[in-house]
Coordinates of C-alpha atoms in Angstrom, one line a residue:
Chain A
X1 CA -23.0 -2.0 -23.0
X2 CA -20.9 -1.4 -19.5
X3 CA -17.5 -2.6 -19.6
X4 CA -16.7 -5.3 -17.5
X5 CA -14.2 -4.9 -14.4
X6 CA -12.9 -7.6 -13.0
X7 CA -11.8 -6.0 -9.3
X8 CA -10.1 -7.9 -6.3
X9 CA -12.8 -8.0 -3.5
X10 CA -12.6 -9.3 0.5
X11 CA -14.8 -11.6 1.7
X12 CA -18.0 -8.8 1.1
X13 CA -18.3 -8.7 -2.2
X14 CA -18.7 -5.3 -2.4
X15 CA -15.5 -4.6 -0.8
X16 CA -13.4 -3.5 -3.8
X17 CA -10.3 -2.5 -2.5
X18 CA -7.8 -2.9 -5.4
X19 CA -5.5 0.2 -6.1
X20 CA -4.7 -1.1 -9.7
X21 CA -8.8 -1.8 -10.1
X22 CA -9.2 1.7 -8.9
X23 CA -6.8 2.9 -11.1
X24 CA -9.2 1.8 -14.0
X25 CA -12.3 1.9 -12.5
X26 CA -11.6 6.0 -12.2
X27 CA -10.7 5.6 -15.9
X28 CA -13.7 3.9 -17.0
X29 CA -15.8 7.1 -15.7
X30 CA -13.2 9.1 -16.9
X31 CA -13.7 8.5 -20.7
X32 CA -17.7 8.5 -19.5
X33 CA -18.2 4.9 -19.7
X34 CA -20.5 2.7 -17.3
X35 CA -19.2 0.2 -15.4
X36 CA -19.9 -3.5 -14.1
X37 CA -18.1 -5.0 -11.6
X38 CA -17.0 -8.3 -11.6
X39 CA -16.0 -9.2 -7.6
X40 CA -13.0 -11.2 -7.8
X41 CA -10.9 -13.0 -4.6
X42 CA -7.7 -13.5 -4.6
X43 CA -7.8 -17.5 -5.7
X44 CA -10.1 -16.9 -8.5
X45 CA -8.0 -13.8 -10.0
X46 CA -5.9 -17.3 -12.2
X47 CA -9.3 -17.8 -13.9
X48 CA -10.4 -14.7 -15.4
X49 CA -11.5 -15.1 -18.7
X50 CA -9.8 -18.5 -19.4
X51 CA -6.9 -18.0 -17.2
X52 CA -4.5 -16.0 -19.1
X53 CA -4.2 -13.2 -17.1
X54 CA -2.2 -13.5 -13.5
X55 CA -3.5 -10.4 -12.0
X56 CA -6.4 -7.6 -12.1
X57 CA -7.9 -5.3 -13.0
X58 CA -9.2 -7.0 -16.8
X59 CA -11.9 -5.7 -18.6
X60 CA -13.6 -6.8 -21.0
X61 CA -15.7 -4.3 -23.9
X62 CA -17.9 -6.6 -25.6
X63 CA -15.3 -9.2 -27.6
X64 CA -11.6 -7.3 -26.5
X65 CA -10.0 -8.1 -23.5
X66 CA -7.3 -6.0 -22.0
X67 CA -5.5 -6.8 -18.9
X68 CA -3.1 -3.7 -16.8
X69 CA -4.4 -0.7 -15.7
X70 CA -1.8 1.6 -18.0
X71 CA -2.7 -0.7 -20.8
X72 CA -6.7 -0.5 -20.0
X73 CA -6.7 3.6 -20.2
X74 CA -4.6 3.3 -23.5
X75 CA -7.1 0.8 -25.3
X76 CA -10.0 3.2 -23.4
X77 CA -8.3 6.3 -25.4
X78 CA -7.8 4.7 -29.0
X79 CA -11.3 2.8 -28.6
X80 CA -13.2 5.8 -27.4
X81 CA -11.1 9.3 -28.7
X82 CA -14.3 11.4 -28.8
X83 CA -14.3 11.3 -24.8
X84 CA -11.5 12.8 -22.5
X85 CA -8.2 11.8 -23.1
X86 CA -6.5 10.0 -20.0
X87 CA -3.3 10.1 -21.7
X88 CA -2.5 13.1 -24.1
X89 CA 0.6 12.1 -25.9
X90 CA 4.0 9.9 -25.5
X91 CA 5.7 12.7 -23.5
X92 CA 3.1 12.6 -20.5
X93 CA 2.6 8.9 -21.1
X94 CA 6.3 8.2 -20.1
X95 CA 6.5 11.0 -17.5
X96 CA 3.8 8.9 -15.9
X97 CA 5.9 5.8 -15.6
X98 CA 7.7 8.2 -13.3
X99 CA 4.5 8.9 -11.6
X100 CA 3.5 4.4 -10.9
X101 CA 6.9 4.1 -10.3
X102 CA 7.0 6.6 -7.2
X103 CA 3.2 5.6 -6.1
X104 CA 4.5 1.8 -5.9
X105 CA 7.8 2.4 -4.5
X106 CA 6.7 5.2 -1.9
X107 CA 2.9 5.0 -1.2
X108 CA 2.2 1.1 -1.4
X109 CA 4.8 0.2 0.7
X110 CA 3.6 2.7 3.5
X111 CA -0.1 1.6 2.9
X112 CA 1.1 -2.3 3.3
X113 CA 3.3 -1.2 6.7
X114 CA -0.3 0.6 7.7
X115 CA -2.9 -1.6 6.8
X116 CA -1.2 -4.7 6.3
X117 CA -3.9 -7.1 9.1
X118 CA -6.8 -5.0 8.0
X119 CA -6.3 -6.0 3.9
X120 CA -6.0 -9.6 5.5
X121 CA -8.8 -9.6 8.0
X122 CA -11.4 -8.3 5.3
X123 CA -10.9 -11.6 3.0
X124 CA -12.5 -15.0 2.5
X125 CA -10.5 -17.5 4.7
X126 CA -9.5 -19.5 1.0
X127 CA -7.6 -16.0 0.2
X128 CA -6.9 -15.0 3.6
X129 CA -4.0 -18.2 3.2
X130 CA -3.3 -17.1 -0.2
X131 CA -2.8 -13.5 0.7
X132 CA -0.7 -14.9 3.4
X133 CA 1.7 -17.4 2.0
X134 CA 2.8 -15.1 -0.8
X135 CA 3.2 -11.8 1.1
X136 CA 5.2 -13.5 3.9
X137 CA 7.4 -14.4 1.1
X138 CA 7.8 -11.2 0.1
X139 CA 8.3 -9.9 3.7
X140 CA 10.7 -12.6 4.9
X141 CA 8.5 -12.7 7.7
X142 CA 4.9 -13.0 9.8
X143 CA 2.0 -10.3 8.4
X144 CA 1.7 -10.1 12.3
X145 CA 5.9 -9.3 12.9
X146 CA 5.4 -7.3 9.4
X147 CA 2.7 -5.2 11.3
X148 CA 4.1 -4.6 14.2
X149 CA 8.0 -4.2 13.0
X150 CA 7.4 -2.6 10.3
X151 CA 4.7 0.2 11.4
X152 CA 4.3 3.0 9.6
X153 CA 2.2 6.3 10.6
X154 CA -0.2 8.6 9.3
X155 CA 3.3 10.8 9.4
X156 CA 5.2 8.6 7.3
X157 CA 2.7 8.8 4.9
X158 CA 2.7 12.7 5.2
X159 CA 6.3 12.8 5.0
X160 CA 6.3 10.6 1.8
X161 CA 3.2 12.2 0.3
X162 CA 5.5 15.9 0.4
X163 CA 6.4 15.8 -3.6
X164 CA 2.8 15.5 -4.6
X165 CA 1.6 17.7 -1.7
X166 CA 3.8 20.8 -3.2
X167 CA 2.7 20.0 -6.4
X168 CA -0.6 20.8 -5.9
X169 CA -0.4 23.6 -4.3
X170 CA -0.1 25.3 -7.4
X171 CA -2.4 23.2 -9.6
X172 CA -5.6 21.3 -9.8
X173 CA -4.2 17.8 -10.6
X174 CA -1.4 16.2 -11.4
X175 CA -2.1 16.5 -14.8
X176 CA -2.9 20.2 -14.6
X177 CA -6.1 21.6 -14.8
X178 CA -8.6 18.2 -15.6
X179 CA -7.5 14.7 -14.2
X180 CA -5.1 12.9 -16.1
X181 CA -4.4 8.8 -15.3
X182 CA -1.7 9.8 -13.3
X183 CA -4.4 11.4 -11.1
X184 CA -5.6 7.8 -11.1
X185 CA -2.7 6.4 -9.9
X186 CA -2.0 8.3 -7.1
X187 CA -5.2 8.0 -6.1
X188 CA -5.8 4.6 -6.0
X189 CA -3.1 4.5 -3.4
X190 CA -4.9 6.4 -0.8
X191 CA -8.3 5.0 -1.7
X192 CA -7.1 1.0 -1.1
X193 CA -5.7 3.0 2.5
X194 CA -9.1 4.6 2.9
X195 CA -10.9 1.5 2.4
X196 CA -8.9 -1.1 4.4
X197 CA -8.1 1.0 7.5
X198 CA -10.5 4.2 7.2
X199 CA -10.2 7.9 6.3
X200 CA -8.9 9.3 9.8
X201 CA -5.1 7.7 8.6
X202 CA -5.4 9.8 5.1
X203 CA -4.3 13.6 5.1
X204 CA -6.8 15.8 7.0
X205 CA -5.8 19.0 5.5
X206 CA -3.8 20.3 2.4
X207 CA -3.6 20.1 -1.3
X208 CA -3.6 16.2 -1.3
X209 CA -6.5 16.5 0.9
X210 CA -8.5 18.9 -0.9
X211 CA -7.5 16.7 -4.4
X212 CA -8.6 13.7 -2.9
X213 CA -11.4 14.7 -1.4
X214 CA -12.5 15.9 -5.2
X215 CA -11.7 12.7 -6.8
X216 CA -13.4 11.3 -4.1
X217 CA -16.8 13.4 -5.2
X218 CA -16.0 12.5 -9.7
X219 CA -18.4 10.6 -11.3
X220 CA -21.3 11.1 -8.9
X221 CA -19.1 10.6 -6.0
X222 CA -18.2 7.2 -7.2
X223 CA -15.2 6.6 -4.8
X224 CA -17.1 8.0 -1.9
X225 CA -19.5 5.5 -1.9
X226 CA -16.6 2.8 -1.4
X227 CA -17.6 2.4 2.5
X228 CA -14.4 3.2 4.2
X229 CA -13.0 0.5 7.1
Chain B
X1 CA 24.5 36.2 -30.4
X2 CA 25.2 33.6 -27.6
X3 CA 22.9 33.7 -24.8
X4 CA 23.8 35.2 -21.9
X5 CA 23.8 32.7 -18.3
X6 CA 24.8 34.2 -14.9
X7 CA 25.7 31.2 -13.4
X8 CA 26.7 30.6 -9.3
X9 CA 30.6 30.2 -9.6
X10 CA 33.4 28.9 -7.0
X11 CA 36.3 30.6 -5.8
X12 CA 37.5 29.0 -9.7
X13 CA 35.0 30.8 -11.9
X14 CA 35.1 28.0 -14.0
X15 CA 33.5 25.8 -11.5
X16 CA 30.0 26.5 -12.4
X17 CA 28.1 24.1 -9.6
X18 CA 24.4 25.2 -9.2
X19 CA 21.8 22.8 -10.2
X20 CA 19.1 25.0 -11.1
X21 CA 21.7 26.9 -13.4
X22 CA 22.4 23.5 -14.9
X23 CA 18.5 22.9 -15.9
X24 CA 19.4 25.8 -17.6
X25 CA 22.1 25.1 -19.6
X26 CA 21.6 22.0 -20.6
X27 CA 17.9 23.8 -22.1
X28 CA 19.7 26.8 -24.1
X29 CA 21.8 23.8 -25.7
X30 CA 18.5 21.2 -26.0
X31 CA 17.4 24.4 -28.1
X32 CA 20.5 24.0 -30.4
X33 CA 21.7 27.5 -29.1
X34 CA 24.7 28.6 -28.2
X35 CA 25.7 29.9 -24.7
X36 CA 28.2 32.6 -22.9
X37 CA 28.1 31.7 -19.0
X38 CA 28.7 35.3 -16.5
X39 CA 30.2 33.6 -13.7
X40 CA 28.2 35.1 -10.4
X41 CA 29.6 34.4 -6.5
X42 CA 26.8 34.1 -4.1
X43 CA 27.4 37.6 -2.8
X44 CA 27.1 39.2 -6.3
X45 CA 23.6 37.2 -7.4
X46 CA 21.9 40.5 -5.7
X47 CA 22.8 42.5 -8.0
X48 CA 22.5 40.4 -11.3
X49 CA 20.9 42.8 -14.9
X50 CA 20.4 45.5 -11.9
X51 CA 19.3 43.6 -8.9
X52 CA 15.7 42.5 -9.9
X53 CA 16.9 38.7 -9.2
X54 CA 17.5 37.0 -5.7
X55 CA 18.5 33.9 -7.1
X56 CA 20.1 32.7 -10.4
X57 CA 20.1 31.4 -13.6
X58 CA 19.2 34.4 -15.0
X59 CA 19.4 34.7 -18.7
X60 CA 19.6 37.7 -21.3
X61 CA 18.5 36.8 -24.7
X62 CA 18.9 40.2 -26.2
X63 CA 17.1 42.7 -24.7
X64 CA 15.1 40.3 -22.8
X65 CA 16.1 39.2 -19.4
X66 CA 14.1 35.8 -18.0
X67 CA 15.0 34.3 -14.6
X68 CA 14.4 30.5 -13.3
X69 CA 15.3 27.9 -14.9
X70 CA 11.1 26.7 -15.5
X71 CA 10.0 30.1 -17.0
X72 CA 13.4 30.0 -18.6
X73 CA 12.3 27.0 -20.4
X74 CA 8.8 28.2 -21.5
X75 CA 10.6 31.5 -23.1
X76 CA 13.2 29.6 -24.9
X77 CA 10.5 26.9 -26.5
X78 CA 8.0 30.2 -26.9
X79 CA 11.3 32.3 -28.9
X80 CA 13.1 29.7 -30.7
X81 CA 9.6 27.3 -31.7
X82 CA 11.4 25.6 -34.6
X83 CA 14.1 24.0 -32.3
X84 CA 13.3 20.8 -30.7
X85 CA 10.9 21.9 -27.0
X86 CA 11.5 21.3 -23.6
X87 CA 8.0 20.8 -22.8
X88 CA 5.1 20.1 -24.8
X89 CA 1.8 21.0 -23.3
X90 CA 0.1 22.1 -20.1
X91 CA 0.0 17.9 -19.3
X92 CA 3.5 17.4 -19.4
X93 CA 4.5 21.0 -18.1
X94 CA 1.8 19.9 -15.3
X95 CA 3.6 16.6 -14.4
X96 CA 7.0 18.7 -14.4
X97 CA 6.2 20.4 -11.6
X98 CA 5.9 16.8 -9.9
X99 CA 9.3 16.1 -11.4
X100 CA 10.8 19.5 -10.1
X101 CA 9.4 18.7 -6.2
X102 CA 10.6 15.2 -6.3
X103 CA 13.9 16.0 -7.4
X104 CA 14.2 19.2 -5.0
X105 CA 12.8 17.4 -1.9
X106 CA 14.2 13.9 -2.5
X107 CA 17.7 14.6 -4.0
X108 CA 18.6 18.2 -3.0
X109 CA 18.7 17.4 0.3
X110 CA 21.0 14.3 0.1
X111 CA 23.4 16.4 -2.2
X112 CA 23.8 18.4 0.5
X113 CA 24.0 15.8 3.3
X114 CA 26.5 14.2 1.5
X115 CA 28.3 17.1 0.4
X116 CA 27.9 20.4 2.4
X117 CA 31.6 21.2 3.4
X118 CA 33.0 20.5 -0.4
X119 CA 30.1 22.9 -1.7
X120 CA 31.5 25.3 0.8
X121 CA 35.1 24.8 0.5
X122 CA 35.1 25.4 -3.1
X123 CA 33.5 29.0 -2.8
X124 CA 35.1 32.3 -2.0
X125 CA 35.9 34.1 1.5
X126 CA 33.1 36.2 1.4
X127 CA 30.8 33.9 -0.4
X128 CA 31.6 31.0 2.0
X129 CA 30.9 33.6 5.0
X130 CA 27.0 34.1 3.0
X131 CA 26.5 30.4 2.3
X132 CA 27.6 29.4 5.9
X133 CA 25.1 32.6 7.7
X134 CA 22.2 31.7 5.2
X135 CA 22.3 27.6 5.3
X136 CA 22.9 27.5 9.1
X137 CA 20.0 29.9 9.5
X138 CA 17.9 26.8 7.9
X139 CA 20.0 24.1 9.1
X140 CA 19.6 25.8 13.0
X141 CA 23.2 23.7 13.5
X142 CA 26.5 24.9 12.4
X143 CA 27.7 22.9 8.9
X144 CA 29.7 21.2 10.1
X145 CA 27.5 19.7 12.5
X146 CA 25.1 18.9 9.6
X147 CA 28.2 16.9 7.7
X148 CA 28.3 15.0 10.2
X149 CA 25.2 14.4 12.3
X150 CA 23.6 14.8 8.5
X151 CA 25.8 12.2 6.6
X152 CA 24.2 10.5 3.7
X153 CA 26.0 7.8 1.5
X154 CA 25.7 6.7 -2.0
X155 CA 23.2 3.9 -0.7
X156 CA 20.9 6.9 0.0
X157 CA 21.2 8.3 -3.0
X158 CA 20.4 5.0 -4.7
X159 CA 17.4 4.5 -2.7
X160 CA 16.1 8.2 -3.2
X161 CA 16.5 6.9 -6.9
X162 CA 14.4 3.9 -7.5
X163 CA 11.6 5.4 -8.9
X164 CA 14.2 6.7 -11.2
X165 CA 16.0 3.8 -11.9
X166 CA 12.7 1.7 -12.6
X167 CA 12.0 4.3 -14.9
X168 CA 14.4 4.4 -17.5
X169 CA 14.9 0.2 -17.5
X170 CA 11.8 1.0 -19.7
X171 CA 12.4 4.4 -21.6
X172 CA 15.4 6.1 -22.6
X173 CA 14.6 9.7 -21.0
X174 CA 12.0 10.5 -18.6
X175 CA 10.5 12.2 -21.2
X176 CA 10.5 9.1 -23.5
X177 CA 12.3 8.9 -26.6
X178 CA 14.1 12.2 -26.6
X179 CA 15.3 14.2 -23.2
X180 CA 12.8 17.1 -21.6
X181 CA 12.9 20.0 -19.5
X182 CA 12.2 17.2 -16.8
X183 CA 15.3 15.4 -17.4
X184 CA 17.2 18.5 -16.7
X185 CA 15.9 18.9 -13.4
X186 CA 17.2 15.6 -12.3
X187 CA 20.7 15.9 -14.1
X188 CA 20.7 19.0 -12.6
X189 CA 20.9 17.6 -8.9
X190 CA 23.3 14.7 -10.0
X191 CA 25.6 17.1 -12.0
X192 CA 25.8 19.4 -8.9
X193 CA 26.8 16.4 -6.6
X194 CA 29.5 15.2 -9.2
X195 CA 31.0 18.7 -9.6
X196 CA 31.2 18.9 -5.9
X197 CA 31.8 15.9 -4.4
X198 CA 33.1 13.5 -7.4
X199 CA 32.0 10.9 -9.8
X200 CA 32.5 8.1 -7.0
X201 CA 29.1 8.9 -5.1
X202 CA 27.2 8.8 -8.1
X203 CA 25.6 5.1 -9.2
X204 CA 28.2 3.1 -11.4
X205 CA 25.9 1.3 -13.2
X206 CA 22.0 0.6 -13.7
X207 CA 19.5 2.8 -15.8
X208 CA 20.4 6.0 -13.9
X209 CA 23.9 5.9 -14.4
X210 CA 23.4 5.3 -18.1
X211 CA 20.7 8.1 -18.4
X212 CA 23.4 10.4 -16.3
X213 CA 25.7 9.6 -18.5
X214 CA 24.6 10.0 -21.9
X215 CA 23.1 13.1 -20.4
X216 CA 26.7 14.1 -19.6
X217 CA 27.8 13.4 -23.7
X218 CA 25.4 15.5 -24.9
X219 CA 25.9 18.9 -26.7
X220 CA 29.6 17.7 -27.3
X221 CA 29.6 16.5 -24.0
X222 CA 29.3 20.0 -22.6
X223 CA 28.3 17.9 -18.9
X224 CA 31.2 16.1 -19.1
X225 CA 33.7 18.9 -19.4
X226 CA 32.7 20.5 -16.1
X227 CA 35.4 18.8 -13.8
X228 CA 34.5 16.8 -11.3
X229 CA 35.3 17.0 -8.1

C-alpha cells in the first residue's frame, strides 16, 4: 500500500511546493516506496489526522503515523532496512543536523527574500491571509516591504550556495557516492525556489547545478515533473 | 615514539597558530597518541622532510611521512584502528568535506578580517615579509588596508556561527556523542582566532562556546595551554 503524504499545496492542488514535504517525498522514493499525496493548504495543515500535528509533511503507513521530515526517513529506515539506507549511522545522523541547520539558516531565508509574493500569489485566498498574518509577524513588516526591502538575487543565492558548490566538486552528493537525506535537504531548498519562482533563478552551471539537475531526474524524474513557476 | 608535527610557528616558536595544523593535533591526541611539534616559519615550510610539501601539517609517523590534515586523519584511523576514529565511513567522511568548506569559506575569512595584523605581527622578519607578498597578492590591497576596509567583529563571527550554535543546543559534538575529525576543523578556525587575536572575540556563552571550550580541556587541556593572545 503507498504511504500517505500529507504536502502543503497553493490554491492548484497539484502545486506541492513544500521543502520539508520534499524532503520526504525524495525519501519515500529513496527507500523505493510509492507515494500518495495528500494536498494540504495552509488552514487545513491543524487537522491532519485528528489535529495533533501543527505542521507537514505527516505520513501515514497503514496504522503508524509519523510527523517531521528527519523523523519520517528514520521510521522509513527501521520499518524498511532491506532498501537504501537514508541515514547510515549516528555519526552522519548528527552531522546532518549541521546540514538542516545551514539549509534553514542560509538557503530558506534567501528563497523567502526571492520568492516571498510568488509562494503567496500561488494560494487559496483562506491561506493567502494565513500565510500573511503569520509571516508579517515574523518579518516585522508587509510581504510587499519584505519583497522589495529585503530582495535577494540569483547571486546571493550563488554566494550562499559556495560551501555546498565546493563540496561537490569533488563528490557525487553530499553524502558521497549515492544520495543520502542530507541530499534531501538541500534539495528541497532549491526545488520550493524552482517551483514558486522558476528554474532561470537556480544555478545555471556548476556542481550544484549538475547535482540538482540529477536529483531532479531520481525516481523517474519525479521532481521534474513538479511544473516550475 | 611521539609523532612527529611540523607545525607553522611565530617569531615565539611556541606560538603554534595554524588552523589546519590544529585539525591535526587535536587528531594525533583523539587517537590517544602522543605528539612532538617541529616548529616551521612560513619561509621554512618549503623545505619540510625534503621539500615535497608546500603547505603544513605534515607528519612523520616513523618512516612514513603523510601531509594535510584530512589524509592525515584517514592514515592515523587506517594505523592505529584500535584507538577511537576520526571518521567512520565514506557517509560521514562525505559530509566532512561539507564541514571542511563551510568552515574554510565561512570562518577563515572572518579570522582573518578580524585579525590580519596580529597574525602578522606575531611572525618573524622574513616570514612577515612572505605572509605580507603572498596574502596581498590575494587580497590585491595592502594589509593594512584589508584591517581596515575588511574589519569584521565578533557579531560576524556569531552570525557566520548559527548553523553551529543551533547545532550543538541539540548534540554534544558535531559528530554526536563523541568529538570527530569534523569537530577539529571548526576548533581549528576558532583556536587560530584565540591564539591570535584573544579569548575576547570568541562567543562567551551559548552552545559554541561550550563546545569550544570543552574542546579546549581535552587531552589535558592541551587547547587550553596554547596562550592566547
Amino acid at each position: 500500500m503507498a504511504i500517505q503524504i500529507y504536502e502543503l499545496c497553493g490554491a492548484d492542488e497539484t502545486n506541492l511546493f513544500s521543502p520539508h514535504c520534499w524532503k520526504t517525498r525524495m525519501s519515500v522514493a529513496h527507500k523505493g516506496l510509492d507515494h500518495e499525496s495528500i494536498a494540504t493548504p495552509f488552514t487545513s495543515v491543524a487537522t491532519v489526522e485528528g489535529g495533533d500535528s501543527r505542521r507537514v509533511p505527516v505520513i501515514r503507513d497503514g496504522d503508524t503515523v509519523v510527523e517531521e521530515s528527519f523523523k519520517i526517513a528514520e521510521y522509513l529506515d527501521e520499518q524498511y532496512p532491506d532498501s537504501p539506507k537514508l541515514l547510515h549511522s549516528g555519526v552522519d545522523k548528527a552531522m546532518t543536523n549541521f546540514i538542516i541547520n545551514w539549509s534553514q539558516t542560509q538557503l530558506h531565508p534567501l528563497v523567502a527574500r526571492m520568492a516571498i509574493m510568488e509562494i503567496h500569489d500561488a494560494l487559496a485566498p483562506a491561506d493567502q491571509e494565513f500565510f500573511r498574518t503569520t509571516r508579517e509577524k515574523v518579518f516585522g513588516m508587509s510581504l510587499e516591504d519584505f519583497a522589495t526591502k529585503m530582495a535577494a538575487t540569483p547571486d546571493d543565492l550563488k554566494k550562499a550556495l559556495v560551501p555546498l558548490e565546493l563540496t561537490l566538486k569533488g563528490q557525487k552528493f553530499i553524502g558521497g557516492d549515492t544520495p543520502h537525506f542530507a541530499d534531501y535537504v538541500v534539495f528541497g531548498a532549491l526545488q520550493w525556489l524552482r517551483i514558486c519562482k522558476g528554474e532561470a533563478v537556480l544555478p545555471q552551471e556548476g556542481a550544484v547545478a549538475n547535482w540538482f539537475n540529477s536529483l531532479l531526474d531520481m525516481y523517474d524524474g519525479m521532481g521534474r515533473a513538479a511544473k516550475a513557476a
